[in-house]
Short mmCIF file of C-alpha atoms in Angstrom, two decimals:
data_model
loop_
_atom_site.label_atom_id
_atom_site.label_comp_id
_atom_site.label_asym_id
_atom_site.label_seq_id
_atom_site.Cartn_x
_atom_site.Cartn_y
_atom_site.Cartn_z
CA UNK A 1 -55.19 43.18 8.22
CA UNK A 2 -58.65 45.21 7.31
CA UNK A 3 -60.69 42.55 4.91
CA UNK A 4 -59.06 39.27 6.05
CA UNK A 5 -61.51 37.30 7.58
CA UNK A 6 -60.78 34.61 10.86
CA UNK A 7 -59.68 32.00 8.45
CA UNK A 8 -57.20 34.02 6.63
CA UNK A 9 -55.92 35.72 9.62
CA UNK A 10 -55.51 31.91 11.03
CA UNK A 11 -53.85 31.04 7.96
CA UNK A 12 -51.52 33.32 8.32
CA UNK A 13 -50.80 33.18 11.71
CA UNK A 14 -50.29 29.34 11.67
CA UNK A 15 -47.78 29.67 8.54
CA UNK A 16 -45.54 32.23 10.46
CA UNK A 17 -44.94 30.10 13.21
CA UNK A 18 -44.75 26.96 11.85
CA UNK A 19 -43.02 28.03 8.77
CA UNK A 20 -42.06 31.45 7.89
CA UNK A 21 -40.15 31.82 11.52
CA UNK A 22 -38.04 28.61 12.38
CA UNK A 23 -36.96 29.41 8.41
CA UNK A 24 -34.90 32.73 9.24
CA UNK A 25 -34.06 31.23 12.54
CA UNK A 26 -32.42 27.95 10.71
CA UNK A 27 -31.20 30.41 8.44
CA UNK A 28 -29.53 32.74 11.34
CA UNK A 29 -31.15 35.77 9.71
CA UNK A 30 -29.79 38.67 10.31
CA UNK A 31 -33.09 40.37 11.60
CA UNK A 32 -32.46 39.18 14.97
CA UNK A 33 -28.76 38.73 16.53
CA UNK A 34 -29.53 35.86 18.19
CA UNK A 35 -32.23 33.16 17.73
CA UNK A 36 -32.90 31.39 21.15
CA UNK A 37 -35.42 29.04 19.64
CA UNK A 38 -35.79 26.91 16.43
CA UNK A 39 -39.08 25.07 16.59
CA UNK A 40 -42.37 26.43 15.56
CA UNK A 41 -43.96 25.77 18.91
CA UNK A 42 -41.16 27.69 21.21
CA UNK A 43 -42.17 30.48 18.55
CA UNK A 44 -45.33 30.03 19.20
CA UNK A 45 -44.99 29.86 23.23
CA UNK A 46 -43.01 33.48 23.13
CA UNK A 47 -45.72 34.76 20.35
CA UNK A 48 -48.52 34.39 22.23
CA UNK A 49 -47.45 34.68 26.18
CA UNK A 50 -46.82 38.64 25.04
CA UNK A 51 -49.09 39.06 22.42
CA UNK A 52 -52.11 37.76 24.72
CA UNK A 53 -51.06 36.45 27.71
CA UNK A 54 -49.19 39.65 28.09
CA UNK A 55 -48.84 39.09 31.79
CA UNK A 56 -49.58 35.11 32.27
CA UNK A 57 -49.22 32.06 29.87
CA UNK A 58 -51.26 32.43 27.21
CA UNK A 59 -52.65 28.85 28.21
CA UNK A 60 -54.11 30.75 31.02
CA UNK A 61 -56.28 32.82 28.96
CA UNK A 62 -57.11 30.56 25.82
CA UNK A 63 -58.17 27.16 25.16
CA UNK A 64 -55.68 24.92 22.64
CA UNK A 65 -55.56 24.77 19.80
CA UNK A 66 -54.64 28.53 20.10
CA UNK A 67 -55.65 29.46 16.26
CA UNK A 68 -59.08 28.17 16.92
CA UNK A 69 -59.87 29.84 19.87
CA UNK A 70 -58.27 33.74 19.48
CA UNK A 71 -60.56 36.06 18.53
CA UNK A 72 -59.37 38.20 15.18
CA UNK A 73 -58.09 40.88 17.48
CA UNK A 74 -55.94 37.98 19.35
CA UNK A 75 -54.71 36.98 15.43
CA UNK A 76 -54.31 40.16 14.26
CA UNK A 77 -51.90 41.29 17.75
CA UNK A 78 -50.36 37.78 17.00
CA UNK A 79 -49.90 38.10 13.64
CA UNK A 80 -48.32 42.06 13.81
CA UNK A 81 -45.86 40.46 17.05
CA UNK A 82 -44.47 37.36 14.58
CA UNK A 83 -43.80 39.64 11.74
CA UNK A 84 -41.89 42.40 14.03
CA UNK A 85 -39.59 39.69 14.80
CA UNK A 86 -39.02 38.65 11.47
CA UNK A 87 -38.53 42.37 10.53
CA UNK A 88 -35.69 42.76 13.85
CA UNK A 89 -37.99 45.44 15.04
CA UNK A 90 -38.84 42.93 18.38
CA UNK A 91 -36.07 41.32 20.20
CA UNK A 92 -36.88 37.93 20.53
CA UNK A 93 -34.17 37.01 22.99
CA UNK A 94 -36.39 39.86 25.14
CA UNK A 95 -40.13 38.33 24.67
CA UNK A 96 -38.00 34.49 24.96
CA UNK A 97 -37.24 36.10 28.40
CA UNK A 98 -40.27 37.36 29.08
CA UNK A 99 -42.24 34.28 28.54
CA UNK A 100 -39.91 32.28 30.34
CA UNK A 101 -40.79 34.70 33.39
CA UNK A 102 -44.18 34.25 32.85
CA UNK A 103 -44.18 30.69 33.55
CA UNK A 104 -41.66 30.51 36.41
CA UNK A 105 -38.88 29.14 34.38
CA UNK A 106 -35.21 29.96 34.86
CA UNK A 107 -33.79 32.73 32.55
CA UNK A 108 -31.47 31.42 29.68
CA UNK A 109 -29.46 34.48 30.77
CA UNK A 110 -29.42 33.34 34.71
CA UNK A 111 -28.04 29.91 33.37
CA UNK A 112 -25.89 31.52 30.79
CA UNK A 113 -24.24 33.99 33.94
CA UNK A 114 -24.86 32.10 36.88
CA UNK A 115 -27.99 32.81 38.65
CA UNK A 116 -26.36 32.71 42.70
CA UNK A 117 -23.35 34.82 44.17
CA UNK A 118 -22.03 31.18 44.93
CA UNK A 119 -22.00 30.31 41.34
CA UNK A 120 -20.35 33.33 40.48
CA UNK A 121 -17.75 33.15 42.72
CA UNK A 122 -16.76 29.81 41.51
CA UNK A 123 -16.59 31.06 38.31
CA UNK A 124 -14.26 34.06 38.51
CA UNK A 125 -11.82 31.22 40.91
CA UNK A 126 -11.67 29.55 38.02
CA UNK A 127 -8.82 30.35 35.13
CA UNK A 128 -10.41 32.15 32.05
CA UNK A 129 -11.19 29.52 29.64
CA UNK A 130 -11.33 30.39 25.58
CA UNK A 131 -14.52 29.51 24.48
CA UNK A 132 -15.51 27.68 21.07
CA UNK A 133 -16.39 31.58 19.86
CA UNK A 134 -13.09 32.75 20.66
CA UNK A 135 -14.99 34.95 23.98
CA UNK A 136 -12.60 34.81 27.35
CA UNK A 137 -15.22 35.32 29.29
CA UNK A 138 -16.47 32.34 30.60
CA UNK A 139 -19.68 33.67 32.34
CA UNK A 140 -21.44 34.38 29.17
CA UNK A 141 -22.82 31.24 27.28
CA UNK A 142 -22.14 31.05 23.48
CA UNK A 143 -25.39 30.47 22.80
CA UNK A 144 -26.16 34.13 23.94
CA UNK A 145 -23.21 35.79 21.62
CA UNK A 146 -24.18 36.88 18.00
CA UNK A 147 -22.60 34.87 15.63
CA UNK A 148 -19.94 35.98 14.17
CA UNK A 149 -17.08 35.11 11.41
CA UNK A 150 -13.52 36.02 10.31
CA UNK A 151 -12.96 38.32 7.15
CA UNK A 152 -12.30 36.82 3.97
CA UNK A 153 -14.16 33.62 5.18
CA UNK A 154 -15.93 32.17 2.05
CA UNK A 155 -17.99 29.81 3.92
CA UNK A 156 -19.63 32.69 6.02
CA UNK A 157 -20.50 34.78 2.64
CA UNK A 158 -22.14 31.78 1.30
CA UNK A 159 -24.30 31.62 4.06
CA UNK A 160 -24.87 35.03 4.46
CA UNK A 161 -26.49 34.78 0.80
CA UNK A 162 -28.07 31.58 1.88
CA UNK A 163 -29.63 33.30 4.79
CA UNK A 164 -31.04 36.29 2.37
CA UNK A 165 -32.05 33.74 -0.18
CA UNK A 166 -34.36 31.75 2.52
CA UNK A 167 -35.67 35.28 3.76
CA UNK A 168 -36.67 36.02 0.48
CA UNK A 169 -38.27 32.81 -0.09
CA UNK A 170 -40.00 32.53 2.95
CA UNK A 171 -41.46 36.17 2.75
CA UNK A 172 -42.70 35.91 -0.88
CA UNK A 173 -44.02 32.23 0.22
CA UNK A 174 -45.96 34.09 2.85
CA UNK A 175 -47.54 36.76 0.51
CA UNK A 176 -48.06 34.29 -2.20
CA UNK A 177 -50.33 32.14 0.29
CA UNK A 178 -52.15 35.71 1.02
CA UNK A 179 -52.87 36.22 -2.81
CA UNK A 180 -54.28 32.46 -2.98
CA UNK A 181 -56.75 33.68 -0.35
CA UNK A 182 -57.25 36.53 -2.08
CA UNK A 183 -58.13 34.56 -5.63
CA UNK A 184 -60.18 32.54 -4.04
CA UNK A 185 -62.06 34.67 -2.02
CA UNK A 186 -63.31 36.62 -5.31
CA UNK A 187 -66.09 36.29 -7.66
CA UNK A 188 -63.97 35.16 -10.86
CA UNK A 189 -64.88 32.00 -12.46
CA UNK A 190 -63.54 29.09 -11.29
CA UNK A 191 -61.37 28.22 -14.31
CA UNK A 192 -59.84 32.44 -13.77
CA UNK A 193 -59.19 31.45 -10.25
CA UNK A 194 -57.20 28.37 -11.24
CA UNK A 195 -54.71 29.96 -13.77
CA UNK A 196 -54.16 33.09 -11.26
CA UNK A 197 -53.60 30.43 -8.63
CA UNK A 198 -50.83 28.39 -11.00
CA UNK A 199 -49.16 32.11 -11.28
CA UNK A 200 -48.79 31.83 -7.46
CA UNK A 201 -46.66 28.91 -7.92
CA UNK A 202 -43.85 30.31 -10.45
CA UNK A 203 -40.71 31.01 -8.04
CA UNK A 204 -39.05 34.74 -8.06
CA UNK A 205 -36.62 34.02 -10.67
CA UNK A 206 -38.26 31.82 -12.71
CA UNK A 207 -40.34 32.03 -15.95
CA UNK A 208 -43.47 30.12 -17.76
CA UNK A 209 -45.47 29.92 -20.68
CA UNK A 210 -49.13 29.99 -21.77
CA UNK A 211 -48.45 26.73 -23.50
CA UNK A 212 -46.86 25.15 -20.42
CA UNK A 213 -49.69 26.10 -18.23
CA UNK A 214 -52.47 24.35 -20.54
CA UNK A 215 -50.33 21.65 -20.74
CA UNK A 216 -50.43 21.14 -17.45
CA UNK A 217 -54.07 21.63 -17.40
CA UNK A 218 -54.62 19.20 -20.13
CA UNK A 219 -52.81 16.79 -18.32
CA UNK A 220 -54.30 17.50 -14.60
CA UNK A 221 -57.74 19.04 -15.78
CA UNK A 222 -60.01 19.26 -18.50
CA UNK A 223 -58.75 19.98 -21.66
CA UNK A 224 -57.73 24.05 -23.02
CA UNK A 225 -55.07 25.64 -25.06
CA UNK A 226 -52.85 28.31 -25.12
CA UNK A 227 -55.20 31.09 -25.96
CA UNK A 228 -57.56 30.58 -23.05
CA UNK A 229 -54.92 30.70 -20.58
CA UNK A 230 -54.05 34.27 -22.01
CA UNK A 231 -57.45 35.37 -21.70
CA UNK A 232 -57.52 34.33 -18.19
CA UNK A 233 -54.28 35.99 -17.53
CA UNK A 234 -55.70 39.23 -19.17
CA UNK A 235 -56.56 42.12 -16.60
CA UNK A 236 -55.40 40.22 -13.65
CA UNK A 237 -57.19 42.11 -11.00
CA UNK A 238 -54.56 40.89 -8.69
CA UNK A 239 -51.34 42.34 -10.63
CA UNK A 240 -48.19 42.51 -9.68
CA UNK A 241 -48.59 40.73 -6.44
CA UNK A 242 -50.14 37.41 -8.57
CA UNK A 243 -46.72 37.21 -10.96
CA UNK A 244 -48.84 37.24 -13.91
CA UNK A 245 -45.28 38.87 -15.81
CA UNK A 246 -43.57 35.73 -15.63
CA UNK A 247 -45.56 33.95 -18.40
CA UNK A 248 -43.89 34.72 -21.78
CA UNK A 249 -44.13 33.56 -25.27
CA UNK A 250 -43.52 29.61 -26.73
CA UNK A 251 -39.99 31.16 -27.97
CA UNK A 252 -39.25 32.91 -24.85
CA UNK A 253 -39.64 36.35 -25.92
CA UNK A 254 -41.93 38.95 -23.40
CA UNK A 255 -45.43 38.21 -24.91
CA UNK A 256 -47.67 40.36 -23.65
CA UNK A 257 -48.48 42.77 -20.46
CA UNK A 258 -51.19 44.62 -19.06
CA UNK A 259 -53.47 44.57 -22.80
CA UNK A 260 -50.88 47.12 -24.03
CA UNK A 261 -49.98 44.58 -26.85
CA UNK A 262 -47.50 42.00 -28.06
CA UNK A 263 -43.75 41.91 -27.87
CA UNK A 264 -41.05 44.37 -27.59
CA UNK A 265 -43.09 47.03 -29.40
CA UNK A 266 -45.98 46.53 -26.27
CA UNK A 267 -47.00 49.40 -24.55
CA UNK A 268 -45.48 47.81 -21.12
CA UNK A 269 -42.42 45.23 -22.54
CA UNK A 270 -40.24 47.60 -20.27
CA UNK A 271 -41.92 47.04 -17.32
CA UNK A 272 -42.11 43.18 -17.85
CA UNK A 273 -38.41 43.05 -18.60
CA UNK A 274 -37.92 45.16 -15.54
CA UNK A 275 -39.81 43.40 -13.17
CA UNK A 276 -38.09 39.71 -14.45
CA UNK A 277 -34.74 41.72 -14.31
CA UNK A 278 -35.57 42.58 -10.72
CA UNK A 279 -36.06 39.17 -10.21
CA UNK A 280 -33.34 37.54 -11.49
CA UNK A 281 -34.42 36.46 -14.56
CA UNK A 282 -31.34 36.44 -16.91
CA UNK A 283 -32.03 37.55 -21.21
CA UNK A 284 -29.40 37.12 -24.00
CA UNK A 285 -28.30 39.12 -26.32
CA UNK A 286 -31.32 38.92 -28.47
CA UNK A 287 -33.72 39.80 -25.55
CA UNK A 288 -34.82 36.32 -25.03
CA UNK A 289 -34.95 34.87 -21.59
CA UNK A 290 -32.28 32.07 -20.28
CA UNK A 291 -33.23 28.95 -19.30
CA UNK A 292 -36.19 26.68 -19.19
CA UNK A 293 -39.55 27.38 -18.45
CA UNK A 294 -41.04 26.52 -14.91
CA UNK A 295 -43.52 23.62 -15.10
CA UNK A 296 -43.85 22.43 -11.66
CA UNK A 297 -47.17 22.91 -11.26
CA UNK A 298 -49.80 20.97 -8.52
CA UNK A 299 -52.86 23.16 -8.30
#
């Protein structure tokens, strides 16, 4: 996190719990087995009661609005915590636990198991009961047991693709609102900054042109043409992260790439095709690309 300043770092910080987070959770990611919580402040609750409470509420140590008040150390422990759970490399059932401890509230597990040698003797009285998850164990809550589907079942493939497709999203909406900060925070000209900052908003998988960008800026801005918003594009300082190889040519052939010239013959077409390849971006047989060019811009 070396050369963000507080803002970015608060930036970021507020878009992985509010946004990046209760998306993999919604989307049962696979990162993490099981995902106690879905709303961006229980996220933010477990986040910060171990990442700076550590051993009391973090309400105990910081004024609210947390964001505003942690120093960038605070952010930056914060920040790292929030992405180790998105990676599966922190158990967020654990730090759930944890924070619930903190502030003397009953472990899910306790109420899951039973939390009193009473409880649990009325329990194993009881006949074994088949839970909705197919478990025979009736001490353990289904809401604690990975989720889990029979073979073959097309509905769990779909959303196992579902679930990667939202990761995917969500992460490259995360780094895409870290190159924004980046753009901004240069010393390019203003009109630079703008068409770097359109690339942001092309979707993996998706294509545009120079003449659909200074259409749009025609439109929304003050008036251009085709030729200027190549020149901007030209020796993007900010390349590959800012997708400036998703613009192509009017008739949907590569263009250009990295000043090593125009078309198929260009010094870099293989890379370019590569990198839309990688993306999903979909060429017939006569090395055009499929589809319609992305136009949704709002900068």
């Amino acid at each position: 996190m070396a050369g963000e300043s507080k803002a970015q770092l608060q930036d970021r910080w507020t878009y992985l719990y509010k946004e990046y987070l209760p998306a993999l959770a919604k989307a049962r990611d696979e990162s993490q087995p099981i995902w106690p919580v879905f709303l961006d402040h229980c996220f933010a609750r477990i986040v910060l009661d171990n990442a700076v409470g550590v051993d009391k509420p973090w309400t105990e140590v910081l004024r609210s609005p947390a964001y505003k008040h942690m120093s960038e150390e605070q952010l930056g422990i914060a920040i790292e915590l929030a992405e180790k759970i998105a990676k599966g490399s922190a158990n967020l059932v654990d730090l759930d636990e944890h924070s619930l401890q903190l502030r003397g509230k009953q472990s899910k597990k306790r109420k899951a198991t039973g939390s009193t040698s009473n409880s649990a003797d009325a329990i194993a009285r009881q006949p074994a009961k088949k839970s909705k998850n197919n478990s025979t164990d009736p001490t353990v809550s289904s809401y604690f047991l990975p989720v889990s589907s029979p073979r073959g079942n097309g509905k769990a493939e779909i959303s196992k693709v579902e679930s990667q497709e939202t990761k995917v999203k969500a992460e490259e909406d995360l780094d895409m609102s870290v190159q924004v900060k980046r753009i901004q925070g240069s010393d390019l000209t203003a009109f630079k900054k703008k068409i770097l900052t359109m690339l942001t908003e092309i979707p993996r998988g998706r294509w545009s042109t120079y003449g659909a960008m200074s259409d749009y800026l025609n439109d929304k801005h003050s008036k251009t043409c085709a030729r200027a918003v190549g020149s901007a594009i030209k020796n993007n300082p900010f390349a590959p992260e800012v997708p400036c190889h998703r613009i192509l040519a009017a008739d949907r052939t590569i263009g250009g790439f990295k000043c090593g010239g125009w078309g198929e013959s260009g010094k870099f077409a293989h890379e370019k095709h590569q990198l839309l390849k990688d993306e999903g971006v979909k060429f017939d047989s006569s090395m055009k690309v499929k589809g319609s060019p992305f136009r949704n811009f709002s900068v």
